[in-house]
N, CA, C and O of each residue as an XYZ file, in Angstrom:
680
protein
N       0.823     -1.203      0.000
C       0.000      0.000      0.000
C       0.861      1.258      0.000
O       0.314      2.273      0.433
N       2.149      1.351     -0.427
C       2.719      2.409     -0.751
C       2.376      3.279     -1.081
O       2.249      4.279     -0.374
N       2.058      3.189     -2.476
C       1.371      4.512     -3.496
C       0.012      4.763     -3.432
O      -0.523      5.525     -4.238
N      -0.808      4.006     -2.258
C      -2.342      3.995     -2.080
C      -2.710      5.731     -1.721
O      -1.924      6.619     -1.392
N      -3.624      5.769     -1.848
C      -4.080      7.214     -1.790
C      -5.614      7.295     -1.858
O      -6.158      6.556     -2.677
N      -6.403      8.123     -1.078
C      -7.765      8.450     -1.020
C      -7.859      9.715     -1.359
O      -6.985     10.511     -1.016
N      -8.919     10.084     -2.076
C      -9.340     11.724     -2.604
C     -10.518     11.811     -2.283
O     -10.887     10.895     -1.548
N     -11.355     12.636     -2.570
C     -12.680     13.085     -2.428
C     -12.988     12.837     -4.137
O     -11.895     12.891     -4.701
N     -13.943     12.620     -4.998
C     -14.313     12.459     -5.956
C     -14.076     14.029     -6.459
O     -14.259     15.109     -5.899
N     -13.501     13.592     -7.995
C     -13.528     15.377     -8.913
C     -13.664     14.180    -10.354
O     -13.482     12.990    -10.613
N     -14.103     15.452    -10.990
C     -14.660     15.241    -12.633
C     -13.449     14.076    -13.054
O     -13.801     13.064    -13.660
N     -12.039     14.288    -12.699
C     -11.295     13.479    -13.238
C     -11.459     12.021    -12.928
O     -10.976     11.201    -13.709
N     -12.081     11.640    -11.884
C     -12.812     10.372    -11.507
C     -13.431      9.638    -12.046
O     -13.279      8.417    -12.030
N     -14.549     10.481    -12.840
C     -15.745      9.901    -13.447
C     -15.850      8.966    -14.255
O     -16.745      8.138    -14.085
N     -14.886      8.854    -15.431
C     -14.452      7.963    -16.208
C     -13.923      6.634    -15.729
O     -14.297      5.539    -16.148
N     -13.023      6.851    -14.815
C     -12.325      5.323    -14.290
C     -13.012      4.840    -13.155
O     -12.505      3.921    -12.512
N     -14.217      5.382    -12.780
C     -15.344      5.300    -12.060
C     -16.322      4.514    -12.863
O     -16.664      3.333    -12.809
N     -16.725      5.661    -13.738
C     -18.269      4.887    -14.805
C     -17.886      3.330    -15.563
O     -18.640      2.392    -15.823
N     -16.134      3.519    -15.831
C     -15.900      1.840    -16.505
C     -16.280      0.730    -15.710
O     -17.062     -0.137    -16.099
N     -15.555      0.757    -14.241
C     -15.569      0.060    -12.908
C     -16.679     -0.407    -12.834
O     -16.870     -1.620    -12.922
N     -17.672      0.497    -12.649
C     -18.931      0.305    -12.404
C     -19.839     -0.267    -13.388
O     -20.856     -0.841    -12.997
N     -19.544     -0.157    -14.736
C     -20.345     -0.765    -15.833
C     -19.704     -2.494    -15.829
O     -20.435     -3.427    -16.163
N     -18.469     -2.667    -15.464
C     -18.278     -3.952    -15.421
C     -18.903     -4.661    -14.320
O     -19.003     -5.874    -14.503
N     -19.523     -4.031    -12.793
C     -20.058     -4.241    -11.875
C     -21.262     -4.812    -12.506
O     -21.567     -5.974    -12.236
N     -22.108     -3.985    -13.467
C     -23.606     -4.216    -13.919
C     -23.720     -5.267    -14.666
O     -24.522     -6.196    -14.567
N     -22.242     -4.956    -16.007
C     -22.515     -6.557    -16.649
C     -21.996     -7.726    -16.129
O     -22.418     -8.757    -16.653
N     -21.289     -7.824    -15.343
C     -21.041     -9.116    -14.846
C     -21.175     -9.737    -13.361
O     -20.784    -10.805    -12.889
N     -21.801     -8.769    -12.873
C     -22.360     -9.235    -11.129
C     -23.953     -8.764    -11.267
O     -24.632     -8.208    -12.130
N     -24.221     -9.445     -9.565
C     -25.632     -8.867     -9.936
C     -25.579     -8.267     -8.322
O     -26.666     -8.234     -7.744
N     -24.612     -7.889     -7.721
C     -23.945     -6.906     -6.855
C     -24.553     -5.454     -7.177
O     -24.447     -4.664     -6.239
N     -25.126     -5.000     -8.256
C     -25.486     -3.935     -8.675
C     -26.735     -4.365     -9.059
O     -26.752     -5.433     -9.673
N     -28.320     -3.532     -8.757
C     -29.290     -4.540     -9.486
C     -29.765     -2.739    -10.430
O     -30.813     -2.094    -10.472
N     -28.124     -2.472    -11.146
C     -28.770     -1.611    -12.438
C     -28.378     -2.896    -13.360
O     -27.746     -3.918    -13.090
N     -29.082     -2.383    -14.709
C     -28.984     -3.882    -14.931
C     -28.307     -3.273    -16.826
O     -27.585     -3.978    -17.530
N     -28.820     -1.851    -17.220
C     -28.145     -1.011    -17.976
C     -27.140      0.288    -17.827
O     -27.328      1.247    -17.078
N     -25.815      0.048    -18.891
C     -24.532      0.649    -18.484
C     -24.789      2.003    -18.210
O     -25.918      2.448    -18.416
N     -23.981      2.643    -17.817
C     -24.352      4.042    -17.842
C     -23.178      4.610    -18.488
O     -22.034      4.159    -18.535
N     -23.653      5.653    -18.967
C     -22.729      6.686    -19.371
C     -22.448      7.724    -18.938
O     -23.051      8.420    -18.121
N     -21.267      7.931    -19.600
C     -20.709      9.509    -18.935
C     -21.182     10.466    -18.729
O     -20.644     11.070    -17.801
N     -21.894     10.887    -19.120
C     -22.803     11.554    -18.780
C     -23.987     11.365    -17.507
O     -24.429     12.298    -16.835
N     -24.386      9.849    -17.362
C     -24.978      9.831    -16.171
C     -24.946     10.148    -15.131
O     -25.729     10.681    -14.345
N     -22.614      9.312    -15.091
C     -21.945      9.133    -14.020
C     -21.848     11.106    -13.598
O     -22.013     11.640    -12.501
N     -21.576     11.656    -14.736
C     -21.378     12.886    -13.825
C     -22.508     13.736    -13.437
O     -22.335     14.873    -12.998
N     -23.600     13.231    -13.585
C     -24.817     14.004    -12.794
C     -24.964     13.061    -11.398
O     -25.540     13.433    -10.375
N     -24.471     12.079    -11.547
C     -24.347     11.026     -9.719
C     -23.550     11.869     -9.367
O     -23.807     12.582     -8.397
N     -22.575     11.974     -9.958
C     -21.465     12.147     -9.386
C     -21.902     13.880     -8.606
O     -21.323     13.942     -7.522
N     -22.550     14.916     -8.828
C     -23.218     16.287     -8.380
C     -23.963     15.838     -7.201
O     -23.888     16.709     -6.334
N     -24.594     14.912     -6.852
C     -25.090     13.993     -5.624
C     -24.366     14.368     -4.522
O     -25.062     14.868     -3.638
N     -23.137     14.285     -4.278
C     -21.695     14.597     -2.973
C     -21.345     15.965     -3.156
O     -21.358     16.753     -4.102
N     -20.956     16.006     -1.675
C     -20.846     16.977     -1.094
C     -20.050     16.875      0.087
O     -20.762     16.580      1.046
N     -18.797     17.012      0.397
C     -17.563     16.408      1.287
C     -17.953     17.536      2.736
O     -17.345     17.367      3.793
N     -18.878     18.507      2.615
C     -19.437     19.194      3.929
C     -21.000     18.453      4.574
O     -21.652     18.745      5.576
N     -21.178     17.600      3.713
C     -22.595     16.929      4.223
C     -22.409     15.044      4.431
O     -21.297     14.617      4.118
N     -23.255     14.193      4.838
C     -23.151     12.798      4.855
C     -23.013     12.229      3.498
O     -22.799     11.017      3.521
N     -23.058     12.606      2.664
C     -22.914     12.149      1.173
C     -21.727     12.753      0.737
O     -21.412     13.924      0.528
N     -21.129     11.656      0.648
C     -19.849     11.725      0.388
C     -19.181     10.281     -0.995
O     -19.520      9.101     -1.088
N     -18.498     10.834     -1.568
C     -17.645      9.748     -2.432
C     -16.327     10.059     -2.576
O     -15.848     11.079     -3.069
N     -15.508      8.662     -1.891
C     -14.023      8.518     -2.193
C     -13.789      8.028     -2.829
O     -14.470      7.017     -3.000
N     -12.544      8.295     -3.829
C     -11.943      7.373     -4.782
C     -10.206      6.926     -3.888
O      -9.396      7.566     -3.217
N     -10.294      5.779     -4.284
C      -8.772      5.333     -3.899
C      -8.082      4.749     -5.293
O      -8.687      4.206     -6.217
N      -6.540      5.026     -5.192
C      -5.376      4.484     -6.473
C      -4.514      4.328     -5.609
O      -4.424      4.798     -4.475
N      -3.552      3.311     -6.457
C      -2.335      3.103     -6.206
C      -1.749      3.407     -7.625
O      -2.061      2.912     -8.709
N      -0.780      4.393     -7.309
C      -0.351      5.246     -8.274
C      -1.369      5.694     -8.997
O      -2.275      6.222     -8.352
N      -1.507      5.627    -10.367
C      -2.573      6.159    -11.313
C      -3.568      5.326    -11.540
O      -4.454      5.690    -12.313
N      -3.640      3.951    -10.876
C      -4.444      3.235    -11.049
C      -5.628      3.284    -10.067
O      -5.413      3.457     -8.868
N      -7.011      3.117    -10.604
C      -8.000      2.838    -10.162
C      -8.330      1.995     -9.340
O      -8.504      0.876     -9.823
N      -8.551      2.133     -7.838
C      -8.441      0.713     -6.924
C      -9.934      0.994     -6.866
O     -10.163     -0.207     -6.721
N     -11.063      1.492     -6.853
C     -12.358      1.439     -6.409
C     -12.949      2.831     -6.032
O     -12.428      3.879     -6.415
N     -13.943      2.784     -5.346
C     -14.498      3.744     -4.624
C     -15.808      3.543     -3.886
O     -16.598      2.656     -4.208
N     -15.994      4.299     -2.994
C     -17.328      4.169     -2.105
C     -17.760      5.396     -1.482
O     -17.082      6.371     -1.159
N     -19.101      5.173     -1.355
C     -20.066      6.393     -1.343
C     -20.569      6.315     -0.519
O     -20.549      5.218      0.038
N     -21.303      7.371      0.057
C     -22.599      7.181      1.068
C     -23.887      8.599      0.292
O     -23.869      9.693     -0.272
N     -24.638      7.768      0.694
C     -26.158      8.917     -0.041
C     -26.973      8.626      0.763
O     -26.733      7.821      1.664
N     -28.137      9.233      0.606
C     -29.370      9.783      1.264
C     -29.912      8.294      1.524
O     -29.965      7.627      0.491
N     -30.381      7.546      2.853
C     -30.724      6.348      3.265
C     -32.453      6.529      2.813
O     -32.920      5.751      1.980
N     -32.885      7.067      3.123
C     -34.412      7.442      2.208
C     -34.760      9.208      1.730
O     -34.054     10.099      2.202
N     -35.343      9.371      1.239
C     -35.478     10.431      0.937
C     -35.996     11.609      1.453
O     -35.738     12.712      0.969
N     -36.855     11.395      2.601
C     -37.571     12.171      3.892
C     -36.082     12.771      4.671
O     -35.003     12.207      4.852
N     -36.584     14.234      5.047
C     -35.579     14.822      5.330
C     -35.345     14.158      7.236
O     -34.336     14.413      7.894
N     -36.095     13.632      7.567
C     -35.796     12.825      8.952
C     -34.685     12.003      9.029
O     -33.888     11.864      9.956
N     -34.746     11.293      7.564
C     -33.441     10.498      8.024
C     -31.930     11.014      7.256
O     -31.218     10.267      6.586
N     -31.641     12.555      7.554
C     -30.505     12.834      7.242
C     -29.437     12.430      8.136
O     -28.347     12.963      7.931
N     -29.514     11.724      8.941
C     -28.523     11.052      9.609
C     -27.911      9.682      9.878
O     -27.159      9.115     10.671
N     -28.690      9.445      8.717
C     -28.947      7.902      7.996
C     -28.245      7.948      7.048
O     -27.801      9.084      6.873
N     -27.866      7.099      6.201
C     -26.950      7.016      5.271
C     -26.926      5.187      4.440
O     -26.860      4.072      4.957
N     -27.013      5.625      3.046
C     -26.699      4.191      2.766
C     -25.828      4.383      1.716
O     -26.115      5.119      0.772
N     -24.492      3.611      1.827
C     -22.994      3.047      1.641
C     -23.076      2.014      0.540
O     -24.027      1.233      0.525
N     -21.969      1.962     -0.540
C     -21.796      1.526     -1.522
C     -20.137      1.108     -1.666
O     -19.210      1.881     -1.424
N     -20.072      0.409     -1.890
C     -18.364     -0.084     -2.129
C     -17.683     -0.814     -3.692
O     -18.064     -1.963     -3.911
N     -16.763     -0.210     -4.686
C     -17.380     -0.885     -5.271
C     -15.588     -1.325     -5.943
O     -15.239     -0.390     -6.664
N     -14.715     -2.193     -5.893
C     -13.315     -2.168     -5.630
C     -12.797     -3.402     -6.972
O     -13.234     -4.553     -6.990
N     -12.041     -2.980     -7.762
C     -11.372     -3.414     -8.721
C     -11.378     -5.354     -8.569
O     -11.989     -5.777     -7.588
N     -11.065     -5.860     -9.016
C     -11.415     -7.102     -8.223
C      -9.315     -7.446     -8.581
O      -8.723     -8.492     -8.315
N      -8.854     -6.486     -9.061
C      -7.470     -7.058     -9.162
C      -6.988     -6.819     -7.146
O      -6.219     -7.423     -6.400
N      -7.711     -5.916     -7.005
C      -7.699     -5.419     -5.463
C      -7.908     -5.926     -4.334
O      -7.289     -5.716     -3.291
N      -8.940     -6.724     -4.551
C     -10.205     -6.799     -3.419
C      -8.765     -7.990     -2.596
O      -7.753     -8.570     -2.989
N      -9.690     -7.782     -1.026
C      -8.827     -8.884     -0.738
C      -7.478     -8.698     -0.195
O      -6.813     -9.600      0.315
N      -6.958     -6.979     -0.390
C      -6.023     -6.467      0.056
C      -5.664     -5.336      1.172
O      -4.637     -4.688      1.370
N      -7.122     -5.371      1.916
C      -7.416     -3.963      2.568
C      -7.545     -2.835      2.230
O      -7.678     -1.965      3.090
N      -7.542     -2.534      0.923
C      -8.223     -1.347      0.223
C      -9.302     -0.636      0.564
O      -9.461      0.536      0.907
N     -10.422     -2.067      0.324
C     -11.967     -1.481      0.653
C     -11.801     -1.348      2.519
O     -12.621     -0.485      2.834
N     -11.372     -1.650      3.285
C     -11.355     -1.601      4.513
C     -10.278     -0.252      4.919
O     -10.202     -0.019      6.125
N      -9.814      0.246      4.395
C      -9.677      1.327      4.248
C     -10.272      2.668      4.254
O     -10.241      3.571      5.090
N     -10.929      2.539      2.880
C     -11.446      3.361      2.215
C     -12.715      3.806      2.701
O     -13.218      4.930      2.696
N     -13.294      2.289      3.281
C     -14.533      2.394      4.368
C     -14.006      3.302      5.393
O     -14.605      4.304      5.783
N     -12.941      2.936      5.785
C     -12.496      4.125      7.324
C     -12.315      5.191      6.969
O     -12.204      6.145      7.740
N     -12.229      5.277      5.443
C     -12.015      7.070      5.651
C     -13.088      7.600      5.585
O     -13.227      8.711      6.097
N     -14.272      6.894      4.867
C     -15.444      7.247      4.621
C     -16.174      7.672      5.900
O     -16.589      8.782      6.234
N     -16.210      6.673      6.427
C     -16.583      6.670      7.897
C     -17.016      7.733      8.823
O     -18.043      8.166      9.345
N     -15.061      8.064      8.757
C     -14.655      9.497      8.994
C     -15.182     10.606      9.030
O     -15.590     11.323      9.944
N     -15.130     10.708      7.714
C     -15.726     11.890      6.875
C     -17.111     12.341      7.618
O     -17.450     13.213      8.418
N     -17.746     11.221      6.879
C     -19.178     11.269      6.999
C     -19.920     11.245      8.798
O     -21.094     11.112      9.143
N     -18.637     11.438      9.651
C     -19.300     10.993     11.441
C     -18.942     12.716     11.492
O     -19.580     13.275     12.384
N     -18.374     13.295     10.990
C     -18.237     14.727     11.113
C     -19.180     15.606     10.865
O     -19.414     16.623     11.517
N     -19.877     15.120      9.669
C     -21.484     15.831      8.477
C     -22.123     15.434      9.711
O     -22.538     16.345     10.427
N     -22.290     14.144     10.121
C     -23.789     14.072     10.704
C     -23.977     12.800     10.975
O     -24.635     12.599     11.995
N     -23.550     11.706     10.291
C     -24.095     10.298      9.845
C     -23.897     10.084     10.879
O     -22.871     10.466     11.441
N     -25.454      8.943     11.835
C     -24.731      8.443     12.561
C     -25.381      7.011     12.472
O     -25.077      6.329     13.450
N     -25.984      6.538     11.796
C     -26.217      5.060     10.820
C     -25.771      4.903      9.497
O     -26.180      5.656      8.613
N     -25.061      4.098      9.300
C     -24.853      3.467      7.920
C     -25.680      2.361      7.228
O     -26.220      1.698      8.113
N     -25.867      2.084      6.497
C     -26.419      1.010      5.887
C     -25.939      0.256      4.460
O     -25.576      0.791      3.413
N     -26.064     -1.172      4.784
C     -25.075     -1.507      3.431
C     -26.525     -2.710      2.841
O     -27.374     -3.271      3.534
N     -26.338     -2.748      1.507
C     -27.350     -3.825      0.869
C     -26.806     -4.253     -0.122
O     -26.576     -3.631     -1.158
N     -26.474     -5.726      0.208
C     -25.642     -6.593      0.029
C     -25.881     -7.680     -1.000
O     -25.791     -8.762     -0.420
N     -26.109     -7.819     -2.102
C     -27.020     -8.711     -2.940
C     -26.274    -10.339     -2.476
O     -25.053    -10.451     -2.368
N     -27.091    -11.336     -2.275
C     -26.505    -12.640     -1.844
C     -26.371    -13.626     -2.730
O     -27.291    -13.673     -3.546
N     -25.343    -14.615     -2.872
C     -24.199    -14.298     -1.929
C     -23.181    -13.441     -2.634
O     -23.022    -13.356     -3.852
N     -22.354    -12.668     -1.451
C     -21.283    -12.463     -1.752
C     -20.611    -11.620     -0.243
O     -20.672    -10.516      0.299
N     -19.878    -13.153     -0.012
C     -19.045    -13.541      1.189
C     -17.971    -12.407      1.265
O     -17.840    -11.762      2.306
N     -17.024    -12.108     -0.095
C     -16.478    -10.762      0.563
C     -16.825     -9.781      0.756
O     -16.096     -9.146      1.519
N     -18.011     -9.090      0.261
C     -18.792     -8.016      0.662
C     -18.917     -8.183      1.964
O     -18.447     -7.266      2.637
N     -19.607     -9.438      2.779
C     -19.947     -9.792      3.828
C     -19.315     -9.748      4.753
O     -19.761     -9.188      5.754
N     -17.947    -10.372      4.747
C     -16.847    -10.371      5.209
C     -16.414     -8.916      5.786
O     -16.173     -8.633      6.960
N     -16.369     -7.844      4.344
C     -15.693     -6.959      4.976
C     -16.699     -5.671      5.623
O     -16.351     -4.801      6.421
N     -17.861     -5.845      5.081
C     -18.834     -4.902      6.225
C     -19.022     -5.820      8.276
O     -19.255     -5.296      9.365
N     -18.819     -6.991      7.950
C     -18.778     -7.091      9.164
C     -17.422     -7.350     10.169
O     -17.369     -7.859     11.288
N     -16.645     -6.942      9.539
C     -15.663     -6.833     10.176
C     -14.979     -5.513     10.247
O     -13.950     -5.207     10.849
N     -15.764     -4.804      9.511
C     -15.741     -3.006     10.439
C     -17.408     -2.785     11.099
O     -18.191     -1.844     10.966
N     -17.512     -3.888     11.731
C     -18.451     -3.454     12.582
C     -19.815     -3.154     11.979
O     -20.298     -2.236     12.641
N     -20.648     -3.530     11.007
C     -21.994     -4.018     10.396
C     -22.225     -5.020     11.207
O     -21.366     -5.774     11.666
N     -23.808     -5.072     11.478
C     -24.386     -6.047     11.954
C     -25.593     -6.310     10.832
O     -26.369     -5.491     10.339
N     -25.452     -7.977     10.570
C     -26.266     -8.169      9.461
C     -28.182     -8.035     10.300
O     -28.421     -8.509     11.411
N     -29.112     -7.405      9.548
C     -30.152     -7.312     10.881
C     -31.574     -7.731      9.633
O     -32.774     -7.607      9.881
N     -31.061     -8.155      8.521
C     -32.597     -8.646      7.916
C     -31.962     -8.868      6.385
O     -30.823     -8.603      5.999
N     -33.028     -9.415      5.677
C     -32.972    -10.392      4.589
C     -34.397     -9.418      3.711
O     -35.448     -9.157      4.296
N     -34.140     -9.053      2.416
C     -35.196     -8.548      1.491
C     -34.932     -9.802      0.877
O     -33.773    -10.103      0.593
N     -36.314    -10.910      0.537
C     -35.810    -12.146      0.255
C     -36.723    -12.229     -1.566
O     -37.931    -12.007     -1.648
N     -35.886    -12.566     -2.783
C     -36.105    -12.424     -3.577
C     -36.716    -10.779     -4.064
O     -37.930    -10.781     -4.262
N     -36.291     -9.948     -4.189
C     -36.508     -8.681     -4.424
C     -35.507     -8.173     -5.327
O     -35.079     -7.113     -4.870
N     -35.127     -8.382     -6.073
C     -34.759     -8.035     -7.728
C     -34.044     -9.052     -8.787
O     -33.040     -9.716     -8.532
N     -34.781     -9.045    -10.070
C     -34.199    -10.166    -11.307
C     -33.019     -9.365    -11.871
O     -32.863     -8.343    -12.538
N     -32.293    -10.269    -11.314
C     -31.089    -10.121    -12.868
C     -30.170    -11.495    -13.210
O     -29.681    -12.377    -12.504
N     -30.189    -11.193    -14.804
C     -29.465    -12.069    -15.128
C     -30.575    -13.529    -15.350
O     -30.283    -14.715    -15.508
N     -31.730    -12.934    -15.291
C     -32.829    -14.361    -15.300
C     -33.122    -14.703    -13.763
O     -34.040    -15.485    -13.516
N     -32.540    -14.271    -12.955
C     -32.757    -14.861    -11.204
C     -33.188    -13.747    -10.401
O     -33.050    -12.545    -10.628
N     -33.898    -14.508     -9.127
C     -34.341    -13.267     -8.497
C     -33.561    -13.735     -7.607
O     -33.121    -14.872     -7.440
N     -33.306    -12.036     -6.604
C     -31.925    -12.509     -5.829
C     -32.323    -11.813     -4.406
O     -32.958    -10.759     -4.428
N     -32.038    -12.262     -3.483
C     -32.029    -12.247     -2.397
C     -31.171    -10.577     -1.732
O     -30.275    -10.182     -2.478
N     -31.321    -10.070     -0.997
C     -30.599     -8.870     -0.663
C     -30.514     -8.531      1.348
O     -31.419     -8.332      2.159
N     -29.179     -8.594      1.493
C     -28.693     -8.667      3.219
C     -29.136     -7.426      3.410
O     -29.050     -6.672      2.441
N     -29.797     -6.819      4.861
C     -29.659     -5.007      5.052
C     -28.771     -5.326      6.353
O     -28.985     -6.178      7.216
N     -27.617     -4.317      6.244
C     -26.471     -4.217      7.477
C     -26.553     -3.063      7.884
O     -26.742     -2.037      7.232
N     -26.384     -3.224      9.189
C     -26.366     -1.339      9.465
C     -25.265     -1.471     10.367
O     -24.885     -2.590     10.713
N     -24.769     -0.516     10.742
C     -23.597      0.377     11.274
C     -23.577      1.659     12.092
O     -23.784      2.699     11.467
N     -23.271      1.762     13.914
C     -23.572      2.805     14.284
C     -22.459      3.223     14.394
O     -21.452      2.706     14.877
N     -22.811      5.143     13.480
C     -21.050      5.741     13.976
C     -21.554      6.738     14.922
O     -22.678      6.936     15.383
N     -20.244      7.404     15.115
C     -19.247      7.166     14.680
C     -18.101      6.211     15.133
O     -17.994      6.308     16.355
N     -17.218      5.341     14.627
C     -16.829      4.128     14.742
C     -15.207      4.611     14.722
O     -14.563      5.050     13.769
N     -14.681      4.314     16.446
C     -13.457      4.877     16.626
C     -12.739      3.244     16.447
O     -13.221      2.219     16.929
N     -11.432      3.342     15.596
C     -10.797      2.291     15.205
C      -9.289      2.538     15.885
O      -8.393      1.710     15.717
């Protein structure tokens, strides 16, 4: 983790962001978008964050390379639960497996226990043991099952809800 590095998301992101993520859609069902997006999409998400409020997006590299990124956004849309938050992770798979995303989660964390957040929430499409793995081992507690609630790929798939109280001193 030498050359590892965390930023706050800027326009120069978007691209090695929107690829990442379109390989997320076509080949997992970790994502239940199920069409790519374009550049153009990614940078109207990307106007979503705001590094003074709970919505926040980091990007992490090692050197110039793209290791992932993760977000937090609005947990529902009612202005009650601005202190709610639901979390997205979404990490190169040449990566995963190396403490990157466990990282990147802590800086997020961070960030976001300063704005306000003081629940996280992660939704987890099943299975997928390293997702699992690494929200509960920064402290997610798995607390319910949305059971068959979205098709992709021809299957309907099952979805974990984890939550997380911060702020979370490590």
């Amino acid at each position: 983790m030498e050359n590892f590095k965390i930023t706050s998301l800027s326009e120069n992101d978007i691209d090695g962001i929107n690829k990442l993520y379109n390989k997320y859609i076509n080949e997992t069902a970790f994502t239940f978008d199920i069409k790519e997006k374009t550049y153009d999409e990614k940078k109207e998400w990307a106007k979503t964050f705001n590094d003074k409020s709970p919505h926040q997006c980091l990007v992490a590299y090692d050197n110039t390379n793209l290791i992932g990124f993760a977000s937090s956004r609005s947990f529902r849309e009612k202005e009650a639960y601005f202190s709610s938050v639901e979390t997205s992770i979404y990490i190169d798979k040449y990566y995963i497996g190396n403490g990157y995303g466990e990282n990147l989660l802590k800086e997020l964390f961070k960030r976001i226990s300063r704005c306000g957040a003081l629940k996280a929430y992660a939704f987890i499409t099943k299975p997928n043991d390293i997702s699992e793995k690494l929200h509960t081992s920064m402290g997610f507690n798995h607390i319910g099952t949305l059971n068959k609630v979205g098709k992709k790929f021809g299957k309907y798939w099952d979805v974990g809800l984890f939550e997380l109280s911060l702020p979370i001193k490590w």
